[in-house]
Short mmCIF file of C-alpha atoms (C1' of nucleotides) in Angstrom, two decimals:
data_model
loop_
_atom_site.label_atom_id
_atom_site.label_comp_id
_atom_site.label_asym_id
_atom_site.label_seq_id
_atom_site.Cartn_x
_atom_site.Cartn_y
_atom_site.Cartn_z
CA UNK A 1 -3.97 -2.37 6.47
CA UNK A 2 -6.17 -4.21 8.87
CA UNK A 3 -8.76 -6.87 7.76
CA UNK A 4 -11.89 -5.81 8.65
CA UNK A 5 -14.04 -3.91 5.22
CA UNK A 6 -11.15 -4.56 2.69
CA UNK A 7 -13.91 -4.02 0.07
CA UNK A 8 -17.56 -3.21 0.46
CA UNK A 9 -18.91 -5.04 -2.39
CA UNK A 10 -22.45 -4.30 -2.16
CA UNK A 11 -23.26 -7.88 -1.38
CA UNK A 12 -25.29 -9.06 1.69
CA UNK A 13 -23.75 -12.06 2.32
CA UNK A 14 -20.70 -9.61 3.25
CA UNK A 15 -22.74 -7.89 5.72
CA UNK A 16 -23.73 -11.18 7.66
CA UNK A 17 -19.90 -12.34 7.31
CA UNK A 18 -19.02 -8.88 9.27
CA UNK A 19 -21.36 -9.75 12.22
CA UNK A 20 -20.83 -13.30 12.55
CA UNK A 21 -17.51 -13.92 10.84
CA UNK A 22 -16.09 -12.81 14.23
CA UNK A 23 -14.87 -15.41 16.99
CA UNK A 24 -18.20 -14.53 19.25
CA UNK A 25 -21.22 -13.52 17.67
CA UNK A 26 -22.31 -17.31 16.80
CA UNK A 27 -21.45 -18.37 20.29
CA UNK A 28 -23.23 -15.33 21.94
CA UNK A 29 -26.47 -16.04 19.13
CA UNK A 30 -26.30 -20.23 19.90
CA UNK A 31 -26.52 -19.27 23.69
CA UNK A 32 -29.38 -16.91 23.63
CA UNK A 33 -31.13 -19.57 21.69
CA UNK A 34 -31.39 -21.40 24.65
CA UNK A 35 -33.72 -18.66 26.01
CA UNK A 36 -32.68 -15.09 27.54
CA UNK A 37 -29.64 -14.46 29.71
CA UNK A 38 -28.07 -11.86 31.83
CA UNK A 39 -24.59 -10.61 31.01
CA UNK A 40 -22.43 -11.86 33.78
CA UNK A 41 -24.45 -14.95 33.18
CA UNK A 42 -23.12 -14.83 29.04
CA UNK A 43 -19.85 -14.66 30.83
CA UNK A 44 -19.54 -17.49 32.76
CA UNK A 45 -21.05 -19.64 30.33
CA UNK A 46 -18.79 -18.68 27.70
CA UNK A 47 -16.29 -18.06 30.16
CA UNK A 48 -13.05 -17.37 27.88
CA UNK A 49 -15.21 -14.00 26.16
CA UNK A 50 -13.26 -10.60 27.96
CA UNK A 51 -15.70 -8.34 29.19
CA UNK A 52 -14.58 -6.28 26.35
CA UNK A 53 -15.60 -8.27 23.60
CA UNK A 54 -18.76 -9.54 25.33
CA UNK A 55 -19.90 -5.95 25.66
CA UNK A 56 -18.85 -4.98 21.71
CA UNK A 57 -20.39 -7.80 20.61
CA UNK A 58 -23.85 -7.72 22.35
CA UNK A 59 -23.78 -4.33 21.11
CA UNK A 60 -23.50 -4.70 17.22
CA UNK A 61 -25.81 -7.35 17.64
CA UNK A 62 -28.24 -5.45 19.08
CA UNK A 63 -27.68 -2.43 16.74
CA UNK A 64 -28.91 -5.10 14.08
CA UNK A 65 -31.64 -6.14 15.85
CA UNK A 66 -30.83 -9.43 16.20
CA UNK A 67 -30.54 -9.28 20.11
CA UNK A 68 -33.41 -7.23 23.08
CA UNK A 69 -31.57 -5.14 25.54
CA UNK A 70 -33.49 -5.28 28.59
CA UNK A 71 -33.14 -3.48 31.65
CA UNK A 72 -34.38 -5.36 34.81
CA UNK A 73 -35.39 -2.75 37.49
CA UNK A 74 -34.01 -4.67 40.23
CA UNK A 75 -31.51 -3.94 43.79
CA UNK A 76 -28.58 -3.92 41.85
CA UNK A 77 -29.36 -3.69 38.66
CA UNK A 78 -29.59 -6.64 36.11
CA UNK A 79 -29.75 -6.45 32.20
CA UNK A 80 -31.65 -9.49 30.28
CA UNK A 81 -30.47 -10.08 26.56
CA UNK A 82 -32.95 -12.21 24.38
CA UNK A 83 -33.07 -12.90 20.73
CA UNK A 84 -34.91 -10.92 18.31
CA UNK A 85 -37.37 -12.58 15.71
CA UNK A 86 -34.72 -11.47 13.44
CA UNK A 87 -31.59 -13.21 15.50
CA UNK A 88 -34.02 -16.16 16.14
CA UNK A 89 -34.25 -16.93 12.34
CA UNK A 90 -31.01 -16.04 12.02
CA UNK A 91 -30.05 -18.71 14.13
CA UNK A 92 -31.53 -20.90 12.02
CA UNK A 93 -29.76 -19.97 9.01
CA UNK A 94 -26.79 -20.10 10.68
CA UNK A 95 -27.59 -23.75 11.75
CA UNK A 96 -27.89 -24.94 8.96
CA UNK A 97 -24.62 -23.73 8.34
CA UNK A 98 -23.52 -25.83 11.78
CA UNK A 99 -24.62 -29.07 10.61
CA UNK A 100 -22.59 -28.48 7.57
CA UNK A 101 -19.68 -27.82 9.61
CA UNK A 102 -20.17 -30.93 11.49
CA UNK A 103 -21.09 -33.52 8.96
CA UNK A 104 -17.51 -32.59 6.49
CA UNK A 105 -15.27 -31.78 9.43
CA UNK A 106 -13.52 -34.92 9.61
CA UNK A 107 -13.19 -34.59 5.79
CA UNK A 108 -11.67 -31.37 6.07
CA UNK A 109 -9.36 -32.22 8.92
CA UNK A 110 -8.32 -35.20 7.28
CA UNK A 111 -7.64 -32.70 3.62
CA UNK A 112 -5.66 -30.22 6.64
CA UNK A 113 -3.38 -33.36 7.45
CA UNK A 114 -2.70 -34.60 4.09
CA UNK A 115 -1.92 -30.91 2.80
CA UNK A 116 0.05 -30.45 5.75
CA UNK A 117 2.43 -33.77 5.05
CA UNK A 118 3.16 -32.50 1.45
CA UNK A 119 4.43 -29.74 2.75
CA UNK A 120 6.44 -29.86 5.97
CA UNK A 121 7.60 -26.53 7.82
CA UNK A 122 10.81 -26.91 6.50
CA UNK A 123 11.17 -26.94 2.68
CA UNK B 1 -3.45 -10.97 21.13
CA UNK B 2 -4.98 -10.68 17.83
CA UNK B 3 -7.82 -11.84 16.76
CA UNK B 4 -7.53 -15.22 15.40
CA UNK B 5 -8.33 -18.16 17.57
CA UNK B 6 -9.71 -16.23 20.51
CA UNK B 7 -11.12 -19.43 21.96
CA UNK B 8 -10.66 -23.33 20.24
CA UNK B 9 -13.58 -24.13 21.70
CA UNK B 10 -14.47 -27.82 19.79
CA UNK B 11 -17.35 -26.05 18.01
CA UNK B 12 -17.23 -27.11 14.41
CA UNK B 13 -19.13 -24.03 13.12
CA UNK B 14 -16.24 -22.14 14.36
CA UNK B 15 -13.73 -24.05 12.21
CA UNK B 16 -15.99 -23.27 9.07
CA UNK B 17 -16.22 -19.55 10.06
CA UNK B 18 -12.86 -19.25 10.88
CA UNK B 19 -12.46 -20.25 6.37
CA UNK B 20 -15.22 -18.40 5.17
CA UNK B 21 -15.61 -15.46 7.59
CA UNK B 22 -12.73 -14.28 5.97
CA UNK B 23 -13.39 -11.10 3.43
CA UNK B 24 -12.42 -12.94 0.36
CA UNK B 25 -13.13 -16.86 0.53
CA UNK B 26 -17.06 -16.25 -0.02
CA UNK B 27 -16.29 -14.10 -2.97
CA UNK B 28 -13.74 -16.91 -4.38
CA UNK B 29 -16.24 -19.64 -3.54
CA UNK B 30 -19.24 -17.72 -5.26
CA UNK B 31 -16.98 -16.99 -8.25
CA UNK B 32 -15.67 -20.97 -8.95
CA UNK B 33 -19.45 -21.67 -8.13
CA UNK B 34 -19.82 -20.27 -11.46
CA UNK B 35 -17.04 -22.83 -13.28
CA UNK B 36 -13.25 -23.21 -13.39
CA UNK B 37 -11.52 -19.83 -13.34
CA UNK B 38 -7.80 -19.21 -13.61
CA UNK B 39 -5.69 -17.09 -10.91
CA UNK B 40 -5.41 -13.66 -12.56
CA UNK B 41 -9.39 -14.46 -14.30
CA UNK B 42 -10.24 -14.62 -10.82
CA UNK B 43 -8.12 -11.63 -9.74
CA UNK B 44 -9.91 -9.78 -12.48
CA UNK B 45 -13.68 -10.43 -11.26
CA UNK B 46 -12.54 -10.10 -7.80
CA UNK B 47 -10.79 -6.86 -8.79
CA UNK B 48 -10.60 -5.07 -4.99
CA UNK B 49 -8.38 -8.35 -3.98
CA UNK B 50 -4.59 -7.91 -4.02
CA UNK B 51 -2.91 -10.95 -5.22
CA UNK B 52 -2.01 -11.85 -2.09
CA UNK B 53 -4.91 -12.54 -0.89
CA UNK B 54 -6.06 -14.63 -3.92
CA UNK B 55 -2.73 -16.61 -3.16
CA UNK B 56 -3.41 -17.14 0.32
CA UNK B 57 -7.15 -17.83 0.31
CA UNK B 58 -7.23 -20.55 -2.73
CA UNK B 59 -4.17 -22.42 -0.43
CA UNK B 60 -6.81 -22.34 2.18
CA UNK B 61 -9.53 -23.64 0.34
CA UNK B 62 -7.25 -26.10 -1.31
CA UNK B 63 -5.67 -27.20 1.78
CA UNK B 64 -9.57 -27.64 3.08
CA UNK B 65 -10.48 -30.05 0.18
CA UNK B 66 -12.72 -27.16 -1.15
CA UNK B 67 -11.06 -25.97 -3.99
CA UNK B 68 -8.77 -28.12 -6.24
CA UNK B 69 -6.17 -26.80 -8.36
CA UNK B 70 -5.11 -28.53 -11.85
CA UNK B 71 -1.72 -26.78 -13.55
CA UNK B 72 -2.18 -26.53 -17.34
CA UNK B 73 0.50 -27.38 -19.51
CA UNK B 74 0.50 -25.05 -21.36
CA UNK B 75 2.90 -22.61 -23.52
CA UNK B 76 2.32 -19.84 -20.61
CA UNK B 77 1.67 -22.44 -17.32
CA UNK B 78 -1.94 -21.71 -16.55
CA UNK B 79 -3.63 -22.69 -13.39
CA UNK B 80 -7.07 -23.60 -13.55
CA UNK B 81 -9.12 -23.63 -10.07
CA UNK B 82 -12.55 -25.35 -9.24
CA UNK B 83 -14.72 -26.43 -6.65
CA UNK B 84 -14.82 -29.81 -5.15
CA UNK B 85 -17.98 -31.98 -4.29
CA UNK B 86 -17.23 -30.54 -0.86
CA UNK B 87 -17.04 -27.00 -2.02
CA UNK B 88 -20.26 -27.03 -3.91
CA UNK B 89 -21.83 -28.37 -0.55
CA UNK B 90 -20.49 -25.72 1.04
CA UNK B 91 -21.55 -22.97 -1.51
CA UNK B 92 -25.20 -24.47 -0.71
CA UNK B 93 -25.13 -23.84 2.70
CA UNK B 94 -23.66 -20.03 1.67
CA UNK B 95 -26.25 -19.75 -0.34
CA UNK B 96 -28.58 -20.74 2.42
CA UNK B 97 -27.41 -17.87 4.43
CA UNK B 98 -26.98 -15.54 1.38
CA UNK B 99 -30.75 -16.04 1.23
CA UNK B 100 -31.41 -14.76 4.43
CA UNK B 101 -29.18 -11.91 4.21
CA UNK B 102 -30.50 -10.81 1.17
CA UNK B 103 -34.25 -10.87 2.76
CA UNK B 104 -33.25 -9.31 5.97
CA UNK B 105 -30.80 -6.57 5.12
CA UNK B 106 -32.95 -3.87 4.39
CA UNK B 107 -34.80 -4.39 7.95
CA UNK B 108 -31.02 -4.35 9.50
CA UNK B 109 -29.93 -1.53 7.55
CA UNK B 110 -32.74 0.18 9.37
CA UNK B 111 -31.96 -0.89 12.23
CA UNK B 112 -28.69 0.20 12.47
CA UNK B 113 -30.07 3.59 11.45
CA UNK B 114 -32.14 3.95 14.35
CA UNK B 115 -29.33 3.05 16.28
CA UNK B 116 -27.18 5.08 15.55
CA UNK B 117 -29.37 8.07 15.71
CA UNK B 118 -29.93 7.68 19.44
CA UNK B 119 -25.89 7.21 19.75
CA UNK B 120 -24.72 10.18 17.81
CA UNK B 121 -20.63 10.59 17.33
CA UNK B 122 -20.56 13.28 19.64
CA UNK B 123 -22.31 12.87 23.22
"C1'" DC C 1 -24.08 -5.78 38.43
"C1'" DC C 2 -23.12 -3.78 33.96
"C1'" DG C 3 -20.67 -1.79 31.38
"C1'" DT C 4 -16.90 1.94 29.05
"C1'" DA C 5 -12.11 3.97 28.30
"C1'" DT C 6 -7.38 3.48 27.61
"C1'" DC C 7 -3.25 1.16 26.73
"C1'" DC C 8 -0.67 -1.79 24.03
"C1'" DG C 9 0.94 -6.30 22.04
"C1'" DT C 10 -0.32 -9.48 18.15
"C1'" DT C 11 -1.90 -10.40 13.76
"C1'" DA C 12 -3.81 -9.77 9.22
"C1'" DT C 13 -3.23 -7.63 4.97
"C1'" DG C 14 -1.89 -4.41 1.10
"C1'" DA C 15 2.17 -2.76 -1.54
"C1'" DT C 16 6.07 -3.79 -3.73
"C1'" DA C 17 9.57 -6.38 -5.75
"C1'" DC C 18 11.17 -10.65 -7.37
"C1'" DT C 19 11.09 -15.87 -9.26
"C1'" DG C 20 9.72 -19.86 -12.39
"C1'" DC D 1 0.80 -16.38 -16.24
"C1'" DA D 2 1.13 -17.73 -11.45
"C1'" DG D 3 2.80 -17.17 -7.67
"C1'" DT D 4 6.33 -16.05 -3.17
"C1'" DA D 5 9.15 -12.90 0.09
"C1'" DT D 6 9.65 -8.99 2.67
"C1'" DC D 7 8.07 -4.93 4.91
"C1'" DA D 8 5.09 -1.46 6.96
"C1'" DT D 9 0.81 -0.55 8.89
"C1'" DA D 10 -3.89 -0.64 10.51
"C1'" DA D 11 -7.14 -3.29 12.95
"C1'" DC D 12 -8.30 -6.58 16.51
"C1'" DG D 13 -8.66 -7.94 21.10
"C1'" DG D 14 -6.94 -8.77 26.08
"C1'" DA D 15 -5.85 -6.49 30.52
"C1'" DT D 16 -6.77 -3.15 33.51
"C1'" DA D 17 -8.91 0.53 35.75
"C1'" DC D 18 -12.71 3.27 36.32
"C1'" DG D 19 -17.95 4.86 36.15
"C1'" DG D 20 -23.24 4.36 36.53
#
DNA sequence: CCGTATCCGTTATGATACTG
DNA sequence: CAGTATCATAACGGATACGG
């Protein structure tokens, strides 16, 4: 079967691991830190995001309340997305998480490359 | 395309998430967090994952420099597994986000309730 | 401008069977 | 006990076209 809720495992950590685990969330949550944004605008600056997943993943987000939908009553018609509270302190948890990642990922590339050479593609 | 690697995007978070946003890594990491376990112990507290999985995520973790792996000689082989310095770092910053989760997922359990009651299945 | 709906290829994963 | 190989399948996500 697919990947996604192979086991619910009534443990929250799972439930933030659904939401963020995916390729976009963090990105989406990082650049709403910055302050709010307008969709097209989410687009360009992460620019490889479809429309599709942009859209699904604003959406979850803000069925969590983590992220504001905001409907700007302008000419042709603009929508603002801001951070919650919640996705604000998220966003802290999660970079905490970020320096992690960037203080051991030269150990952990370096661990990929020496795994890698004991065990070439062909056996 | 599927979902892995949507976007390589030199964001190390994204390298971390892309190990531990994974259903079963967190579990595994938790669990040796705990002490050495063996493969099938682990299979055993882990129960809903299929051995597999536990096959493919410890090579992960191993091949990360997270999780080392020490072969028993003993009558039956046994295979002990344990965290490294760099997993037990890691299984801090988990537990940093754990935290949150734990505090917050009531509020977006809600949430999602009063979500979904404005989107209904049917329109 | 801001989405949603559909189609469809790619990938992840469980089941099962087999090896050391 | 501790895995690996193969297969079938469900889920993910991009492209595209359309709607508000």
């Amino acid at each position: 079967m697919g990947r996604r809720r192979a086991l619910e495992y009534d443990c929250a950590i799972r439930d933030v691991l659904d939401r963020i685990g995916d390729a976009w969330s963090v990105l989406v949550i990082m650049e709403l830190s910055k302050g709010p944004c307008r969709f097209n605008a989410l687009r360009r600056v992460i620019e490889a995001i479809s429309q599709r997943m942009l859209s699904v993943t604003l959406r979850n987000l803000e069925r969590d309340g983590l992220v504001s939908r905001q409907v700007l009553d302008t000419s042709p018609p603009q929508v603002e997305y801001s951070l919650t509270e919640r996705g604000a302190s998220l966003h802290g948890a999660i970079s905490h998480l970020a320096h992690w990642a960037e203080t051991h990922q030269p150990g952990i590339r370096t661990s990929r490359a020496a795994y890698d050479a004991k065990e070439p593609i062909a056996s």
